[in-house]
Coordinates of C-alpha atoms and ligand atoms in Angstrom, one line a residue:
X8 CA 29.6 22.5 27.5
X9 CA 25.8 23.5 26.1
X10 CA 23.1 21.9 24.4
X11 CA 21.3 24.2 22.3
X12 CA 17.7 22.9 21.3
X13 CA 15.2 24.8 19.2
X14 CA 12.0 24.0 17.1
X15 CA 9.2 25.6 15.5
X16 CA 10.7 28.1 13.2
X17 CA 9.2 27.8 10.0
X18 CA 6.1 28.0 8.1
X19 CA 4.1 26.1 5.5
X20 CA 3.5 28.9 3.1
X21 CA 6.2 30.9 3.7
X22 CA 9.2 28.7 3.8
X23 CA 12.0 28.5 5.6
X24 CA 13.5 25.6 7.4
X25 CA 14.7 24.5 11.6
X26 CA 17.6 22.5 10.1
X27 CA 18.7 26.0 8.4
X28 CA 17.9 28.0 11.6
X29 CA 20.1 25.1 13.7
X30 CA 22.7 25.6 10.2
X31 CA 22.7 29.2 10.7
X32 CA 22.9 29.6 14.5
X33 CA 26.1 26.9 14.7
X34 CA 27.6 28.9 11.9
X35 CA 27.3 32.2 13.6
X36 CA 29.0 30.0 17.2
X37 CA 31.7 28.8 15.0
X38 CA 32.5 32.2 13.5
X39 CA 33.0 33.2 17.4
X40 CA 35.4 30.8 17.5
X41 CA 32.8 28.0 19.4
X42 CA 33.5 24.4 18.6
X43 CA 30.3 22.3 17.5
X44 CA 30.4 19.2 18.3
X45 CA 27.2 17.6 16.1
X46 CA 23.8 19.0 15.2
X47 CA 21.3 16.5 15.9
X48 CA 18.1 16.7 13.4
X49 CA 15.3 14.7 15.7
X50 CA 11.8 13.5 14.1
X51 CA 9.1 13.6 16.4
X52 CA 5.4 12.0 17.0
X53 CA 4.5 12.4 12.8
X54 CA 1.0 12.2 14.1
X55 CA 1.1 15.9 15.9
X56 CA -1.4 18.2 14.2
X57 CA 0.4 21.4 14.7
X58 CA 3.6 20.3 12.9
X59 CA 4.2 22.0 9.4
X60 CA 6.0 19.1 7.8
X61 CA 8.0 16.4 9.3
X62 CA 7.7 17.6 12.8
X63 CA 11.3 17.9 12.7
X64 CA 13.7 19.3 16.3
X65 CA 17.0 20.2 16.3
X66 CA 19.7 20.2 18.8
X67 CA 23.5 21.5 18.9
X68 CA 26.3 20.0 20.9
X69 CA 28.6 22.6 21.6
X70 CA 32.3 22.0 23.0
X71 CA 33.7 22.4 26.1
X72 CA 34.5 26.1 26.5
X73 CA 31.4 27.6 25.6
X74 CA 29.1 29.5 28.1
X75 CA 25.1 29.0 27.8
X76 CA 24.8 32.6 28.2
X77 CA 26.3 33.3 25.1
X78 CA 24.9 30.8 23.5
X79 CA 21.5 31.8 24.7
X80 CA 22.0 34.9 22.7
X81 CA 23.5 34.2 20.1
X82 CA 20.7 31.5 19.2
X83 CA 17.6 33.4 20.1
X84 CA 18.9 36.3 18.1
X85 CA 19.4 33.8 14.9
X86 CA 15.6 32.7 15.7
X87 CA 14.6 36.4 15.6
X88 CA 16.0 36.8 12.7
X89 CA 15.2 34.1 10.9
X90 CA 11.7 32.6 11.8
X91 CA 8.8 33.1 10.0
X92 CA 7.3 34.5 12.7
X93 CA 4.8 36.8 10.6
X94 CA 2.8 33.6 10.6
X95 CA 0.8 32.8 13.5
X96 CA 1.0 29.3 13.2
X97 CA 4.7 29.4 13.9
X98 CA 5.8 29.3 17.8
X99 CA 9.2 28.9 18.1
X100 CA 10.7 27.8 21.0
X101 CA 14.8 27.7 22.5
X102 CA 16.3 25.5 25.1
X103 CA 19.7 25.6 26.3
X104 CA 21.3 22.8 28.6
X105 CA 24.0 24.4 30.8
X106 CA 26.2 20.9 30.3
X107 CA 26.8 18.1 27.8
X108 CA 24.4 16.1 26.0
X109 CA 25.2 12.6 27.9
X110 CA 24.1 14.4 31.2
X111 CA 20.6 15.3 31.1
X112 CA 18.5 14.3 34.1
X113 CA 16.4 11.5 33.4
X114 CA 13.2 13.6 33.2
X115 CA 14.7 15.5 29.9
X116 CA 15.7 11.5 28.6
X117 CA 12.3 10.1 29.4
X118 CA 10.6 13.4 27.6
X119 CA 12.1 12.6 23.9
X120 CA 10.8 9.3 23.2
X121 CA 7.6 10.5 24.6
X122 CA 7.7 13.4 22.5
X123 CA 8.0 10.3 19.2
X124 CA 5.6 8.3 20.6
X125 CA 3.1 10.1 21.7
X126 CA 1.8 13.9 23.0
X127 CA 3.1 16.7 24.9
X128 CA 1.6 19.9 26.2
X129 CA 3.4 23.3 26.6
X130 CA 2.5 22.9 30.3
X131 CA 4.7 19.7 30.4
X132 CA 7.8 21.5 28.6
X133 CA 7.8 24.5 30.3
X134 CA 7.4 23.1 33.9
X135 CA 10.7 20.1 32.7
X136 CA 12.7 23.2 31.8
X137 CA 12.1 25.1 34.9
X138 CA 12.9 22.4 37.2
X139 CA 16.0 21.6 35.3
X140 CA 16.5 25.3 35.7
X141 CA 17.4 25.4 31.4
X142 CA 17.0 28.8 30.1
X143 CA 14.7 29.0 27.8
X144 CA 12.5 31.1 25.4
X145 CA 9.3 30.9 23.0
X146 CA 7.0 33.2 20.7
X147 CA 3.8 33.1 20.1
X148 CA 2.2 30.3 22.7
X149 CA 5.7 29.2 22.5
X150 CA 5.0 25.2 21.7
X151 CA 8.0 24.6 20.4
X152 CA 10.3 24.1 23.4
X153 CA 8.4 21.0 23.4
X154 CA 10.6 19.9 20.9
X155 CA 13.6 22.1 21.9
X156 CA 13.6 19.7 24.6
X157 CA 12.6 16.9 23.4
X158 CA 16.0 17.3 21.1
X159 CA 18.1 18.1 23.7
X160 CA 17.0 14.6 25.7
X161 CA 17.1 12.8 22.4
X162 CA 21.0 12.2 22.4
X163 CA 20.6 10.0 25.6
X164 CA 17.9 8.7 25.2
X165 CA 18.1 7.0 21.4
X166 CA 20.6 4.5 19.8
X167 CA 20.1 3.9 16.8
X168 CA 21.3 7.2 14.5
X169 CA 21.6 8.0 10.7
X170 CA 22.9 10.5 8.9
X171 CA 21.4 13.7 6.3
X172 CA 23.8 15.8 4.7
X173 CA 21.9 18.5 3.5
X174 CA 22.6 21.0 0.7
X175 CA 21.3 24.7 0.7
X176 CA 20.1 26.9 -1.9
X177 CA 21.5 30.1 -2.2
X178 CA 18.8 32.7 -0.9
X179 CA 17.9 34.6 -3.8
X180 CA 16.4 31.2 -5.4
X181 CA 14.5 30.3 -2.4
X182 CA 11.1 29.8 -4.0
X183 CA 12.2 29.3 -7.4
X184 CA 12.2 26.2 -9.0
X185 CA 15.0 24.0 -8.1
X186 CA 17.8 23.0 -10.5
X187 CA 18.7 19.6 -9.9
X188 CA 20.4 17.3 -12.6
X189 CA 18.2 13.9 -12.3
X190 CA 20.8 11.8 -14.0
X191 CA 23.6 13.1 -11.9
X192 CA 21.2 12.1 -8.7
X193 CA 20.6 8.1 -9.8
X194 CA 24.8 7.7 -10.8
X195 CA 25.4 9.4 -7.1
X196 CA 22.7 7.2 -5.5
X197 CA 23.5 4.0 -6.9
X198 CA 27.0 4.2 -6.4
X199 CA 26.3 4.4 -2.1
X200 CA 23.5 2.2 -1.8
X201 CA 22.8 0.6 0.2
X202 CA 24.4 2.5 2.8
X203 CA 22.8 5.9 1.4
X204 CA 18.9 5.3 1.2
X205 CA 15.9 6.7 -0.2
X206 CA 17.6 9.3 -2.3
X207 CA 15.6 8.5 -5.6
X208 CA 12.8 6.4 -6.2
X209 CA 13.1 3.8 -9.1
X210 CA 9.9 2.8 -9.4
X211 CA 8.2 6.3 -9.7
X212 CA 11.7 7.8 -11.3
X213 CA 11.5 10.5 -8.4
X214 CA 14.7 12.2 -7.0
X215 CA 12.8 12.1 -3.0
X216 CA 15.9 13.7 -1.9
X217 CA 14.9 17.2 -3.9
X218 CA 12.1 18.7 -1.9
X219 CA 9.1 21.0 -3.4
X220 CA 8.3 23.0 -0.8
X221 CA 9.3 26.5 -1.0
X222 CA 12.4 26.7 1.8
X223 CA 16.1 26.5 1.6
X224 CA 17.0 23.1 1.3
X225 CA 18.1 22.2 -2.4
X226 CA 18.5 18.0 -1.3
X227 CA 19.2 15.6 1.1
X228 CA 20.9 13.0 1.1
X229 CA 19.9 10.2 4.2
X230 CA 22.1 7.1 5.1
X231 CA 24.1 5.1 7.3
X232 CA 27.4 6.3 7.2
X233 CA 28.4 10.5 7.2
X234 CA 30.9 10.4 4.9
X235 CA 28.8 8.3 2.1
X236 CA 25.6 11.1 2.7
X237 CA 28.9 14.3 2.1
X238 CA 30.3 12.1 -1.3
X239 CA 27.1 11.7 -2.3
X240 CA 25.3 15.3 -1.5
X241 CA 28.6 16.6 -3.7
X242 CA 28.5 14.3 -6.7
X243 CA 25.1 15.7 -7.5
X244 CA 25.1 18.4 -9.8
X245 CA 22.6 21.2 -9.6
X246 CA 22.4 24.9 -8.9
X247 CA 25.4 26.5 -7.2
X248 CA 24.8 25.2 -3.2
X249 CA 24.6 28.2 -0.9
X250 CA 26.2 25.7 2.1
X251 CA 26.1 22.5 3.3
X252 CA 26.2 20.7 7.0
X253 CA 25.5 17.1 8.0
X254 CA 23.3 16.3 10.9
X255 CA 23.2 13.2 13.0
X256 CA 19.3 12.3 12.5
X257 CA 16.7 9.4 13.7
X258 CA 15.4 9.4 10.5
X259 CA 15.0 6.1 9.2
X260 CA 14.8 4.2 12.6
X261 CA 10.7 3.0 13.2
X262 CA 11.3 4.8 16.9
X263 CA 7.8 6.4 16.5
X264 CA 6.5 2.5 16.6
X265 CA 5.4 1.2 19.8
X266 CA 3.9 -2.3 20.8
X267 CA 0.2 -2.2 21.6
X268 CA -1.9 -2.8 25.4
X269 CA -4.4 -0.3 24.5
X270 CA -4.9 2.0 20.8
X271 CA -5.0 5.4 21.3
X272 CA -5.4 7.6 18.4
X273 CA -2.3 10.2 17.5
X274 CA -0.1 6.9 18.0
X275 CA 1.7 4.7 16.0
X276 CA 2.1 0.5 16.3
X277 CA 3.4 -2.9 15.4
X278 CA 0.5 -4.8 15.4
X279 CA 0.2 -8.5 15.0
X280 CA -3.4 -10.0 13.6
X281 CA -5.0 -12.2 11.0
X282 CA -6.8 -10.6 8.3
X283 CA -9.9 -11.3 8.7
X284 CA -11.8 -9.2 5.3
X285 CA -10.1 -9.2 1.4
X286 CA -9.2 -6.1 0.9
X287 CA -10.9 -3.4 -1.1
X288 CA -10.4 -1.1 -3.1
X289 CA -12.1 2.3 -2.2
X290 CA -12.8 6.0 -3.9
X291 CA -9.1 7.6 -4.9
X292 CA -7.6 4.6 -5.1
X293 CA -7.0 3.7 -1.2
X294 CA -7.1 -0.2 -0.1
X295 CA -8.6 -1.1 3.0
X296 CA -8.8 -4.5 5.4
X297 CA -9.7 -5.6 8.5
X298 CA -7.5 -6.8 11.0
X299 CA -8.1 -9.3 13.7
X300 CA -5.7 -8.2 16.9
X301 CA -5.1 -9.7 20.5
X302 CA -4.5 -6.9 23.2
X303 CA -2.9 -7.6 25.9
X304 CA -5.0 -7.4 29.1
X305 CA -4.0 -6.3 32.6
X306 CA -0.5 -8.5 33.4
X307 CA -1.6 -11.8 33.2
X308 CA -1.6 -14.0 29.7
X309 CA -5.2 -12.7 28.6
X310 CA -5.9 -11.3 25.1
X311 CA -8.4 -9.3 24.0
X312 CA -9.1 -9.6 20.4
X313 CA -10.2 -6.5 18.8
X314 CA -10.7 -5.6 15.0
X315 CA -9.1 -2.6 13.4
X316 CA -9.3 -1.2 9.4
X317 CA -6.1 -1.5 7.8
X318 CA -4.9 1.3 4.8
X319 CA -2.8 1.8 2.3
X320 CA -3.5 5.0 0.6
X321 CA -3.0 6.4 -3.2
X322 CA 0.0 8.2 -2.5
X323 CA 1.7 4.9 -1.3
X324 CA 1.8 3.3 -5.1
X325 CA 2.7 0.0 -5.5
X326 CA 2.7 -1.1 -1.9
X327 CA -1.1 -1.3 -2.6
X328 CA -0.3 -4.2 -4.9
X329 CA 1.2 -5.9 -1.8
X330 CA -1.7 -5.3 0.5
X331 CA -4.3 -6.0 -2.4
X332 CA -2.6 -9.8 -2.7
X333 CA -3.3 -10.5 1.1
X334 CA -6.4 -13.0 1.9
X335 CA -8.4 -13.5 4.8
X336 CA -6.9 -16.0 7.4
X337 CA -3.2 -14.6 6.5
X338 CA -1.5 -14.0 9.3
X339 CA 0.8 -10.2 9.7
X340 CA 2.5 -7.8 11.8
X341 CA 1.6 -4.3 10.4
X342 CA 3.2 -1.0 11.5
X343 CA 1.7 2.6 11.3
X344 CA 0.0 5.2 12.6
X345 CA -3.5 4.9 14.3
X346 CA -5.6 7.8 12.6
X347 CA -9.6 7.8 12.7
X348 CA -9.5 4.4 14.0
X349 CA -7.5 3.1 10.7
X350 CA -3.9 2.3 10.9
X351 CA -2.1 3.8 7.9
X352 CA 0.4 1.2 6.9
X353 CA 3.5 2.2 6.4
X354 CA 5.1 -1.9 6.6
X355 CA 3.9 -4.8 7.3
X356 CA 5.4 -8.6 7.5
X357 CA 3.7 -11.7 6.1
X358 CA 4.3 -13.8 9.5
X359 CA 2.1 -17.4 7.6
X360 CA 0.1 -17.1 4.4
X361 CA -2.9 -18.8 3.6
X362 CA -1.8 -21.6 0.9
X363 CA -4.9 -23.8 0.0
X364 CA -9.0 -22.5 -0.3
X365 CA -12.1 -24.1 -0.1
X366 CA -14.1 -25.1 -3.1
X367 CA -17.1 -26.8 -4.1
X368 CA -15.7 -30.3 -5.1
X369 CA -15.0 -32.1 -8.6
X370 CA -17.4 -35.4 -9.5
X371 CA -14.9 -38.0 -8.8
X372 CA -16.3 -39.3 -11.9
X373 CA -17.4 -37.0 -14.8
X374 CA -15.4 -34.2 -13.7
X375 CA -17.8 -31.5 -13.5
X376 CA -18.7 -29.0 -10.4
X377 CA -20.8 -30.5 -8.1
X378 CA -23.8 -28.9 -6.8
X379 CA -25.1 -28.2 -3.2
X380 CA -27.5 -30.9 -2.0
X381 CA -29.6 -29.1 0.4
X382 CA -28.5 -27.0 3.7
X383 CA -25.9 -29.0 5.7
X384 CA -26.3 -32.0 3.5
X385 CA -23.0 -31.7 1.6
X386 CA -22.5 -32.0 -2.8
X387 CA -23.6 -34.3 -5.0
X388 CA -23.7 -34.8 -9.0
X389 CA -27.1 -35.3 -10.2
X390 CA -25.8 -37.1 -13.0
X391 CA -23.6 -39.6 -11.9
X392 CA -24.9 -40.1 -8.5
X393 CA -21.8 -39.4 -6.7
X394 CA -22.2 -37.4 -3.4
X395 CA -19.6 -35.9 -0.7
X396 CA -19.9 -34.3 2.6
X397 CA -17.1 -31.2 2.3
X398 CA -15.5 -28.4 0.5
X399 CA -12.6 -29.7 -1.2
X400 CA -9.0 -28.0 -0.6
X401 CA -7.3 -26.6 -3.6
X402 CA -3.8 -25.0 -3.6
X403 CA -3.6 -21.3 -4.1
X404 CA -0.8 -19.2 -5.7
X405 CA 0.4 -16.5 -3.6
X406 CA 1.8 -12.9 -4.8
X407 CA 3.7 -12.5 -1.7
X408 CA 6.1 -14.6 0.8
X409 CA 6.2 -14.4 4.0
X410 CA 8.6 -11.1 5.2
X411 CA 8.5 -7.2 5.2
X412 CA 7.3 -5.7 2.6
X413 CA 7.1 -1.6 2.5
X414 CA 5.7 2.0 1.1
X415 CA 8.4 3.3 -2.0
X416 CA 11.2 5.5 -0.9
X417 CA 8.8 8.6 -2.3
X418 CA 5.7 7.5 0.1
X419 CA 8.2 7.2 3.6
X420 CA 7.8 9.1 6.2
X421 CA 10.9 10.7 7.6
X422 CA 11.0 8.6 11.1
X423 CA 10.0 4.9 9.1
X424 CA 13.0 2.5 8.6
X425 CA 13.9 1.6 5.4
X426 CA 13.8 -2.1 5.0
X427 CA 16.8 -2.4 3.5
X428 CA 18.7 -1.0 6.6
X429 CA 18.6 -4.5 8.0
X430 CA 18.0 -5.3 11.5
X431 CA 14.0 -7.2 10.5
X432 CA 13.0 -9.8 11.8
X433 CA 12.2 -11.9 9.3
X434 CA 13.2 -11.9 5.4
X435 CA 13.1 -8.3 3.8
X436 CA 11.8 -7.5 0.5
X437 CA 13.1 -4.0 0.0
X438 CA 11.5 -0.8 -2.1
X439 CA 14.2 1.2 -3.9
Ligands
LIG509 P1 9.5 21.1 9.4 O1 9.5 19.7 9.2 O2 9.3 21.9 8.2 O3 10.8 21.6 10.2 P2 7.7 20.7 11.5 O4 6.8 19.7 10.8 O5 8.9 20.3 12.3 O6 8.3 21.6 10.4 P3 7.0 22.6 13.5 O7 6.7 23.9 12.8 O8 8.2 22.3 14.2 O9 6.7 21.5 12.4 O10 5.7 22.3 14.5 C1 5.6 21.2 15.3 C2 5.2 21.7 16.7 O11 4.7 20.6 17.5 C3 6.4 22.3 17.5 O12 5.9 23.4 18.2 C4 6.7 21.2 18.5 O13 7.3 21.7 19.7 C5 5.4 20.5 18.7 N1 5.5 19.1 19.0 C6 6.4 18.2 18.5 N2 6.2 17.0 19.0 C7 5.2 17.1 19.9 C8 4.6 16.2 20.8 N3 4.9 14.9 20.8 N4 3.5 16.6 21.5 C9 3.1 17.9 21.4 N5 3.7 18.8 20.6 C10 4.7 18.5 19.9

């Protein structure tokens, strides 16, 4: 049995897709008679610079009886073919795994969730695959068998999987605008959600699952359960599709999210704070706080408080009416990626909200605001002669409750968790 993991094949201008490279060379296995076993579609650290898109890897499980020789070349010869290797920003990279997917050494486990959570070098891929003694291959500087082998270790070392069935144009319309029918796309989605997410967006009347980049994918359909994404992906009606395949994904599971000691930039977090400015609304339409944190120092039960900004930006709609209702003292967990030291929300949950303010108090008597009666010296009503020492507390109505609240399905990124999967720890107020 072989794992075949490959990344990097594509290009920004120029189109062209991994998942249809990973499509095309488990096509050309099965046509030699090869059975494939599952083609894993694995979403790595968003926050790498050198990724085109979705820093998407893919891996294919192979069956028993298959050699990694052939395999080898039958693969690389599909990545010749098909990359778009004409640009130089495109470095593809092959692994292959002489034995199943459950039986990678540790080392090749350990290097996927890194490879989500945080950075690589080519240094660090290469030497893994030699010392595993995994054939493997690269063009250009040959980064991507960082994620070929990040793939390949993914399998063992993640639990929680979804599922994309994706539908492909046929070649001749590849950069053409896409035929899609949108009415046909909201029956389809409705009828499977919840179990198929993010396939339109209600709010924005988007079809998300219809890309507008210039590859081969026509849509795709993302969800919990295989044969939902296939029922769906065929309801839809649209442009003849060139062919289809289903991949076993960790879209939609929050694995790039880790829990906070230090903040390191190129990272992404679930951070718990207070918010300690209101938030404001900047140039484009971006809305910005300031979040009060505890970091965890050394081993021991010390906290070191720290303040970091706190974004949501234009393209993520009406979340910004969520984060725009928060006040200063509320207390939240927030998730998203550190970038420039601002974390770019992507979720956060209302853990306590801030339910009364402070006021300048009423004259007991007449009624009226009272006025300040000197520095320290408390409120008084020049009228009536009344005086008090303090602010009075008045009740305040809040926009939100406490829960998770989220971007729309057309501002996710792939690897972020839909709230309505479940699985929260607290109430959920889903986006569809
Ligand atoms: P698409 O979504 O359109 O398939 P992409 O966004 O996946 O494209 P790639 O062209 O695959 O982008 O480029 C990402 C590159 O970054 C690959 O070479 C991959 O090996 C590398 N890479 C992925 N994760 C990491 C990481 N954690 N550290 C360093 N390099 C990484």
């Amino acid at each position: 049995m072989t794992v075949i993991g490959l990344d990097d094949t594509d290009s920004r201008e120029r189109g062209m897709c991994t998942t249809f490279v990973a499509h095309r060379i488990a096509s050309a296995l099965e046509r030699e008679g090869d059975g494939v076993e599952r083609l894993l579609l694995v979403r790595l650290n968003p926050a790498v610079k050198h990724k085109t898109r979705g820093n998407a890897a893919l891996a294919i499980h192979l069956a028993e009886d298959t050699a990694p020789e052939a395999a080898f070349d039958i693969a690389r010869g599909v990545i010749e073919r098909c990359a778009e290797t004409a640009d130089d920003r495109t470095n593809p990279g092959l692994v292959v795994a002489p034995h199943v997917a459950e039986q990678v050494p540790e080392a090749v486990a350990s290097f996927a969730p890194e490879a989500i959570t945080d950075h690589h070098s080519i240094e660090d891929a290469v030497s893994l695959a030699d010392s595993t003694g995994y054939r493997h291959w690269g063009r250009g500087n040959g980064r991507g068998r960082i994620g070929a082998l990040a793939a390949i270790g993914a399998w063992e070392a993640l639990e929680d999987w979804t599922y994309e069935t994706i539908a492909y144009r046929e070649e001749s319309r590849w950069g053409t605008p896409r035929a899609v029918d949108a009415e046909s796309v909201r029956v389809a989605a409705d009828t499977a959600y919840p179990t198929v997410w993010d396939t339109i967006d209600r709010g924005e009347d988007e079809t998300v699952c219809v890309p507008h980049t210039p590859g081969p994918i026509l849509h795709g359909i993302r969800g919990d359960d295989s044969e939902a994404t296939k029922r769906v992906s065929s309801a839809i009606e649209s442009e003849p599709v060139a062919e289809r395949r289903t991949f076993v994904t960790n879209q939609g599971t929050d694995g790039h999210l880790r829990h906070a000691d230090t903040l390191v930039e190129g990272r992404a977090y679930r951070l718990d704070g207070t918010v300690v400015t209101a938030p404001e609304t900047r140039r484009g339409g971006h809305v910005f706080f300031d979040l009060e944190i505890g970091l965890e120092v050394g081993d021991g039960p010390h906290e070191e408080s720290k303040t970091v900004a706190c974004a949501a930006f234009e393209p993520t709609k009406r979340f910004r009416d969520r984060v725009r209702a928060l006040r200063p003292g509320d207390r939240l967990t927030v998730c998203g990626e550190l970038s420039r030291g601002t974390v770019k929300l992507e979720k956060f949950a209302v853990r306590r909200l801030v339910t009364t303010e402070r006021v300048t108090p009423l004259c007991p008597d007449c009624d009226r605001t009272m006025e300040s009666a000197g520095r320290g010296q408390g409120y008084r009503c020049r009228d009536c002669k009344t005086s008090t020492a303090e602010k009075s507390s008045r009740p305040l109505e809040r926009d939100l409750e406490v829960g998770w609240y989220e971007v729309p399905p057309c501002a996710r990124r792939h690897i972020a968790k839909p709230l309505v999967r479940g699985g929260f720890d607290a109430p959920v107020h889903p986006e569809r």
